Amino acid sequence: MIMKKMLLLTVLMGSAGAQAQPAAGQADCLVDRAGQPDDATVVWSGACQDGFAQGSGYLQWSRNGRESGRYEGRLVRGQMDGAGAWQAEDGAVYQGGFQQGVWQGRGIHVDKDGNKLRAMYVAGQPSGDVEQLMALGDRYQGAFAGGKRNGQGSIDYARGGSYTGGWKDDLFEGQGTIRYPNGRQYAGVFHGGLPAGSAPLAPAENHALVSRDSGSKGATAISRTGSGSPAPFDAPYGALSVEQQRTLKGYYRILLDADEPPYPAHGPGELVRAVQDLAGVTGSRGELHVEVQLDAAGTPIAALVRRAPDKELGERIAQLMMLVKYKPALCAGAPCAMSYALKLRI
């Protein structure tokens, strides 16, 4: 019986062509490098057999004094094999089946942003029908290939509404049906995410940059990123150009040319300036994403802080958003319930 032991495995600088798979470890206890760079080191908590790490335990990779990867599960001849869990340096996690060091079988992958994909993995890639839950609440079930939605599938949007039909590279493609929150539907042929014949639409980044203008003697100012805010801050929706309106609708995948998204009655400028003032007081910096759920009359019924530099700022902005007057969404000619999102980089 081989006793379990803790081994500090150092990098093996093998000669060219010595092994098909890069490895790390002492000569009597090798492990697959698992994509780690040559200067990374690893700790293996389990047993060794026939010159390889073997059995159950954990691998912990480090580089420059920082953890760069971790695996808990089973190794066969130094490779991840069987049920296990891998965590990458950026916080992404995979839990499920492995075979000869790659994801194989049923598993769940959660990326660094919190988007979750439950799928059958073949040679490290999700294949067939999957369940995808996005960090912002959208839920997709259907075909997946090449790392994207491809084939037939259905999605429920956190902001309201759903789509069932064909997909190509994460966009509506072929025959499909949109179901609005007010119960109305649109069925037709789509191309590139829009009804066939529609002009292509490429939305800008859905956030503005709120910054302090150091050249204004401490005064605050609102600026915009290179891709920028898609519309003037202090204009109501009806005063926007057709292109500005279409760009805003691009954030709501189910809204078509005759539809309208929810929007602050006088534009988002009031909210943006409130965030700016609060951030100036608290010194908060980072991403802010707060959504307010509106009923068919545009009345706020709930607010959700998706991301905030600090909890207090997020809660205070959520309270402010509940007090704002909004224009309701318009879906297939009738008012409908949807959420409005404020996304800012402070």
Coordinates of C-alpha atoms in Angstrom, one line a residue:
M1 CA 0.0 0.0 0.0
I2 CA 1.4 3.4 -1.0
M3 CA 0.9 6.0 1.7
K4 CA -0.5 9.4 0.7
K5 CA 2.0 12.2 0.9
M6 CA 2.4 15.9 0.2
L7 CA 4.9 16.5 -2.6
L8 CA 6.3 19.8 -3.9
L9 CA 6.6 19.1 -7.6
T10 CA 9.2 21.1 -9.5
V11 CA 9.2 21.8 -13.2
L12 CA 10.9 19.2 -15.5
M13 CA 12.8 20.8 -18.3
G14 CA 12.5 17.9 -20.7
S15 CA 14.3 17.7 -24.1
A16 CA 12.4 18.3 -27.3
G17 CA 10.2 15.4 -28.3
A18 CA 10.8 13.6 -25.0
Q19 CA 7.0 13.5 -24.2
A20 CA 3.9 14.2 -26.2
Q21 CA 2.3 15.9 -23.2
P22 CA 4.2 18.6 -21.2
A23 CA 4.7 17.5 -17.6
A24 CA 5.8 18.7 -14.2
G25 CA 7.1 16.9 -11.2
Q26 CA 9.9 14.8 -9.9
A27 CA 11.0 11.9 -12.0
D28 CA 9.1 9.4 -9.8
C29 CA 5.8 11.5 -9.6
L30 CA 4.9 13.3 -12.9
V31 CA 1.7 15.3 -13.5
D32 CA 0.2 16.7 -16.7
R33 CA 1.1 20.4 -16.9
A34 CA -2.6 21.2 -17.6
G35 CA -1.7 24.3 -19.7
Q36 CA 0.3 25.9 -17.0
P37 CA 3.5 27.8 -18.1
D38 CA 7.0 26.4 -17.7
D39 CA 7.8 28.4 -14.6
A40 CA 4.7 27.2 -12.6
T41 CA 5.1 24.8 -9.7
V42 CA 2.5 22.4 -8.3
V43 CA 1.6 20.6 -5.1
W44 CA 0.0 17.2 -5.3
S45 CA -1.7 15.8 -2.2
G46 CA -2.2 12.2 -3.2
A47 CA -0.2 9.1 -4.0
C48 CA 2.3 8.3 -6.7
Q49 CA 2.6 5.0 -8.7
D50 CA 4.9 3.9 -11.5
G51 CA 6.4 7.4 -11.8
F52 CA 3.0 9.3 -12.0
A53 CA 0.7 11.0 -9.6
Q54 CA -2.2 8.6 -9.1
G55 CA -5.5 8.3 -7.4
S56 CA -7.6 11.0 -5.6
G57 CA -6.3 14.3 -4.2
Y58 CA -5.7 17.8 -5.2
L59 CA -3.3 19.7 -7.5
Q60 CA -2.5 23.3 -6.7
W61 CA -0.5 25.3 -9.2
S62 CA 1.3 28.4 -8.3
R63 CA 3.3 31.0 -10.3
N64 CA 5.2 34.0 -8.9
G65 CA 3.8 33.3 -5.5
R66 CA 0.2 33.3 -6.6
E67 CA -2.2 30.4 -7.2
S68 CA -2.7 29.9 -10.9
G69 CA -4.9 26.8 -10.9
R70 CA -6.4 24.1 -8.8
Y71 CA -7.8 20.7 -9.4
E72 CA -9.6 18.4 -7.0
G73 CA -10.4 14.9 -8.1
R74 CA -8.9 11.8 -9.6
L75 CA -5.6 11.4 -11.5
V76 CA -4.7 8.5 -13.8
R77 CA -1.0 8.4 -14.7
G78 CA -0.7 12.1 -13.8
Q79 CA -3.7 13.2 -15.9
M80 CA -7.1 14.4 -14.7
D81 CA -9.4 11.5 -15.3
G82 CA -12.9 10.8 -13.9
A83 CA -15.0 13.2 -11.8
G84 CA -13.3 16.3 -10.7
A85 CA -13.3 20.1 -10.4
W86 CA -10.9 22.6 -12.0
Q87 CA -10.5 26.3 -11.0
A88 CA -8.6 28.7 -13.3
E89 CA -6.5 31.7 -12.2
D90 CA -9.3 34.1 -13.2
G91 CA -11.9 32.3 -11.0
A92 CA -13.6 30.3 -13.8
V93 CA -14.6 26.8 -12.6
Y94 CA -15.4 23.5 -14.4
Q95 CA -16.9 20.6 -12.5
G96 CA -17.7 17.3 -14.1
G97 CA -16.0 14.6 -16.1
F98 CA -12.4 14.5 -17.3
Q99 CA -10.6 12.1 -19.6
Q100 CA -6.9 12.1 -20.2
G101 CA -6.7 15.7 -19.0
V102 CA -9.6 17.2 -20.9
W103 CA -13.2 17.9 -20.1
Q104 CA -15.2 14.9 -21.2
G105 CA -18.8 13.9 -20.3
R106 CA -21.4 15.8 -18.3
G107 CA -20.2 19.0 -16.7
I108 CA -20.8 22.6 -15.6
H109 CA -18.6 25.5 -16.6
V110 CA -18.9 28.9 -14.8
D111 CA -16.8 31.6 -16.4
K112 CA -15.1 34.5 -14.6
D113 CA -18.2 36.7 -15.1
G114 CA -20.6 34.1 -13.6
N115 CA -22.1 32.8 -16.8
K116 CA -23.0 29.1 -16.3
L117 CA -23.1 26.4 -19.0
R118 CA -24.3 22.9 -18.3
A119 CA -23.5 20.6 -21.1
M120 CA -22.1 17.3 -22.4
Y121 CA -18.5 18.0 -23.2
V122 CA -16.6 16.1 -25.9
A123 CA -12.8 16.6 -26.2
G124 CA -13.1 19.7 -24.0
Q125 CA -16.0 21.4 -26.0
P126 CA -19.7 21.7 -25.1
S127 CA -21.7 19.7 -27.6
G128 CA -25.4 19.0 -28.4
D129 CA -28.2 20.5 -26.2
V130 CA -27.1 22.7 -23.3
E131 CA -28.5 24.8 -20.5
Q132 CA -27.0 28.2 -20.3
L133 CA -27.7 30.6 -17.5
M134 CA -26.2 34.1 -18.0
A135 CA -25.1 36.1 -15.0
L136 CA -27.6 38.8 -15.9
G137 CA -30.5 36.3 -15.7
D138 CA -31.1 35.2 -19.3
R139 CA -31.7 31.4 -19.7
Y140 CA -31.1 29.4 -22.9
Q141 CA -31.9 25.8 -23.6
G142 CA -31.0 24.2 -26.9
A143 CA -28.3 23.4 -29.4
F144 CA -24.8 24.6 -29.0
A145 CA -21.8 24.3 -31.3
G146 CA -18.5 26.1 -31.7
G147 CA -18.8 27.8 -28.4
K148 CA -22.1 29.5 -29.4
R149 CA -25.8 29.0 -29.8
N150 CA -26.2 27.2 -33.1
G151 CA -29.3 25.2 -34.1
Q152 CA -32.7 25.1 -32.5
G153 CA -33.2 26.6 -29.0
S154 CA -35.2 28.8 -26.7
I155 CA -34.2 31.7 -24.5
D156 CA -36.1 33.5 -21.7
Y157 CA -34.8 37.1 -21.2
A158 CA -34.4 38.5 -17.7
R159 CA -35.6 41.9 -19.0
G160 CA -38.7 40.3 -20.4
G161 CA -39.9 38.1 -23.2
S162 CA -38.6 35.0 -24.9
Y163 CA -37.6 33.6 -28.3
T164 CA -37.9 30.1 -29.7
G165 CA -36.4 29.0 -33.0
G166 CA -33.3 28.9 -35.1
W167 CA -29.9 30.3 -34.0
K168 CA -26.6 31.0 -35.7
D169 CA -23.6 32.2 -33.7
D170 CA -25.7 33.5 -30.8
L171 CA -28.2 35.4 -33.1
F172 CA -31.7 34.6 -34.2
E173 CA -31.5 32.8 -37.6
G174 CA -34.2 31.1 -39.7
Q175 CA -37.8 30.5 -38.6
G176 CA -38.5 31.7 -35.0
T177 CA -41.1 33.1 -32.7
I178 CA -40.8 36.1 -30.3
R179 CA -43.1 36.0 -27.3
Y180 CA -43.6 39.4 -25.6
P181 CA -44.3 39.9 -21.9
N182 CA -47.8 41.2 -22.7
G183 CA -48.7 37.9 -24.4
R184 CA -48.4 39.0 -28.0
Q185 CA -46.2 37.2 -30.5
Y186 CA -44.2 37.7 -33.7
A187 CA -43.4 34.7 -35.9
G188 CA -41.2 35.0 -39.0
V189 CA -37.9 34.4 -40.6
F190 CA -34.8 36.0 -39.0
H191 CA -31.3 36.7 -40.3
G192 CA -28.5 38.0 -38.2
G193 CA -30.7 38.5 -35.1
L194 CA -33.4 40.6 -36.9
P195 CA -36.4 39.9 -39.1
A196 CA -35.3 39.1 -42.7
G197 CA -34.9 42.4 -44.7
S198 CA -34.1 44.6 -41.7
A199 CA -31.1 46.8 -41.7
P200 CA -28.2 45.3 -39.6
L201 CA -27.7 46.7 -36.1
A202 CA -24.5 46.8 -34.1
P203 CA -25.2 48.2 -30.6
A204 CA -22.6 50.3 -28.8
E205 CA -21.4 49.3 -25.3
N206 CA -24.3 49.7 -23.0
H207 CA -22.6 52.0 -20.5
A208 CA -21.3 55.5 -20.1
L209 CA -18.1 56.5 -18.3
V210 CA -18.7 58.7 -15.3
S211 CA -15.5 60.5 -14.4
R212 CA -14.3 63.4 -12.3
D213 CA -12.9 66.2 -14.5
S214 CA -9.7 67.2 -12.6
G215 CA -9.4 70.3 -14.8
S216 CA -12.6 71.9 -13.5
K217 CA -11.5 72.7 -10.0
G218 CA -13.2 69.8 -8.4
A219 CA -16.4 70.0 -10.4
T220 CA -17.7 66.7 -11.8
A221 CA -18.4 66.0 -15.4
I222 CA -19.9 63.2 -17.5
S223 CA -17.9 61.8 -20.4
R224 CA -18.4 58.9 -22.6
T225 CA -16.3 55.9 -23.7
G226 CA -15.1 55.5 -27.3
S227 CA -18.1 53.4 -28.2
G228 CA -20.0 55.7 -26.0
S229 CA -23.5 56.2 -24.7
P230 CA -25.9 55.4 -27.6
A231 CA -28.0 58.6 -27.0
P232 CA -28.0 62.0 -25.3
F233 CA -28.4 61.8 -21.5
D234 CA -31.1 64.5 -21.2
A235 CA -33.4 63.6 -24.1
P236 CA -36.6 61.7 -23.8
Y237 CA -37.0 58.6 -26.0
G238 CA -39.3 60.3 -28.5
A239 CA -36.7 63.0 -29.2
L240 CA -34.0 60.5 -30.2
S241 CA -33.1 59.9 -33.8
V242 CA -34.3 56.7 -35.5
E243 CA -30.8 55.3 -35.3
Q244 CA -30.4 56.1 -31.6
Q245 CA -33.7 54.4 -30.9
R246 CA -32.7 51.3 -32.9
T247 CA -29.4 51.1 -31.0
L248 CA -31.2 51.3 -27.6
K249 CA -33.6 48.5 -28.8
G250 CA -30.5 46.4 -29.6
Y251 CA -30.1 45.7 -25.9
Y252 CA -33.5 44.1 -25.9
R253 CA -33.1 41.2 -28.3
I254 CA -36.9 40.7 -28.8
L255 CA -37.8 44.3 -29.7
L256 CA -38.4 44.9 -33.4
D257 CA -38.6 48.1 -35.5
A258 CA -42.1 49.0 -34.3
D259 CA -41.4 48.3 -30.6
E260 CA -39.9 50.5 -27.9
P261 CA -37.8 49.8 -24.9
P262 CA -38.6 51.3 -21.4
Y263 CA -36.8 54.5 -20.8
P264 CA -36.6 57.3 -18.2
A265 CA -39.2 59.9 -19.1
H266 CA -36.7 62.7 -19.4
G267 CA -33.6 60.6 -20.3
P268 CA -31.1 59.0 -18.0
G269 CA -29.2 62.2 -17.2
E270 CA -30.7 62.6 -13.8
L271 CA -29.7 59.1 -12.7
V272 CA -26.2 59.5 -14.2
R273 CA -25.6 62.7 -12.3
A274 CA -26.9 61.2 -9.1
V275 CA -24.4 58.3 -9.5
Q276 CA -21.7 60.8 -10.2
D277 CA -22.4 62.8 -7.1
L278 CA -22.7 59.8 -4.8
A279 CA -19.5 58.3 -6.2
G280 CA -17.7 61.6 -5.6
V281 CA -18.7 61.5 -2.0
T282 CA -17.9 57.8 -1.4
G283 CA -14.8 57.6 -3.6
S284 CA -16.3 54.5 -5.3
R285 CA -14.7 53.2 -8.5
G286 CA -15.7 50.4 -10.8
E287 CA -18.7 48.9 -12.7
L288 CA -22.3 49.7 -11.7
H289 CA -25.2 47.7 -13.1
V290 CA -28.6 48.2 -11.6
E291 CA -32.0 47.2 -13.1
V292 CA -35.5 48.3 -12.2
Q293 CA -38.4 46.1 -13.1
L294 CA -41.3 48.1 -14.6
D295 CA -44.9 47.1 -15.1
A296 CA -46.9 47.8 -18.3
A297 CA -47.6 51.3 -17.1
G298 CA -43.9 52.0 -16.6
T299 CA -44.3 52.0 -12.8
P300 CA -41.2 50.6 -10.9
I301 CA -42.1 47.5 -8.9
A302 CA -38.6 46.2 -7.9
A303 CA -34.9 47.0 -8.3
L304 CA -32.0 44.6 -8.5
V305 CA -28.3 45.5 -8.1
R306 CA -26.4 43.3 -10.5
R307 CA -23.0 44.8 -9.9
A308 CA -21.7 47.8 -7.9
P309 CA -18.3 49.0 -6.6
D310 CA -19.7 48.8 -3.1
K311 CA -22.9 47.6 -1.5
E312 CA -24.0 51.0 -0.2
L313 CA -23.7 52.8 -3.5
G314 CA -25.6 50.0 -5.3
E315 CA -28.5 50.1 -2.8
R316 CA -28.7 53.9 -2.9
I317 CA -28.8 54.0 -6.7
A318 CA -31.5 51.2 -6.6
Q319 CA -33.6 53.4 -4.3
L320 CA -33.2 56.4 -6.7
M321 CA -34.2 54.3 -9.7
M322 CA -37.5 53.3 -7.9
L323 CA -38.4 57.0 -7.7
V324 CA -37.8 57.9 -11.4
K325 CA -40.7 58.3 -13.8
Y326 CA -40.4 56.0 -16.9
K327 CA -41.9 55.6 -20.3
P328 CA -43.1 52.0 -20.5
A329 CA -42.0 49.5 -23.1
L330 CA -44.1 49.0 -26.2
C331 CA -44.4 45.4 -27.5
A332 CA -46.2 44.7 -30.8
G333 CA -48.3 47.8 -30.4
A334 CA -49.2 47.5 -26.7
P335 CA -47.5 48.5 -23.4
C336 CA -45.7 45.7 -21.7
A337 CA -43.7 45.0 -18.6
M338 CA -39.9 45.1 -19.0
S339 CA -36.8 46.1 -16.9
Y340 CA -34.7 49.1 -17.5
A341 CA -30.9 48.8 -16.8
L342 CA -28.5 51.5 -15.8
K343 CA -24.9 50.4 -16.6
L344 CA -22.0 52.8 -15.8
R345 CA -18.3 52.6 -15.4
I346 CA -17.4 54.9 -12.5

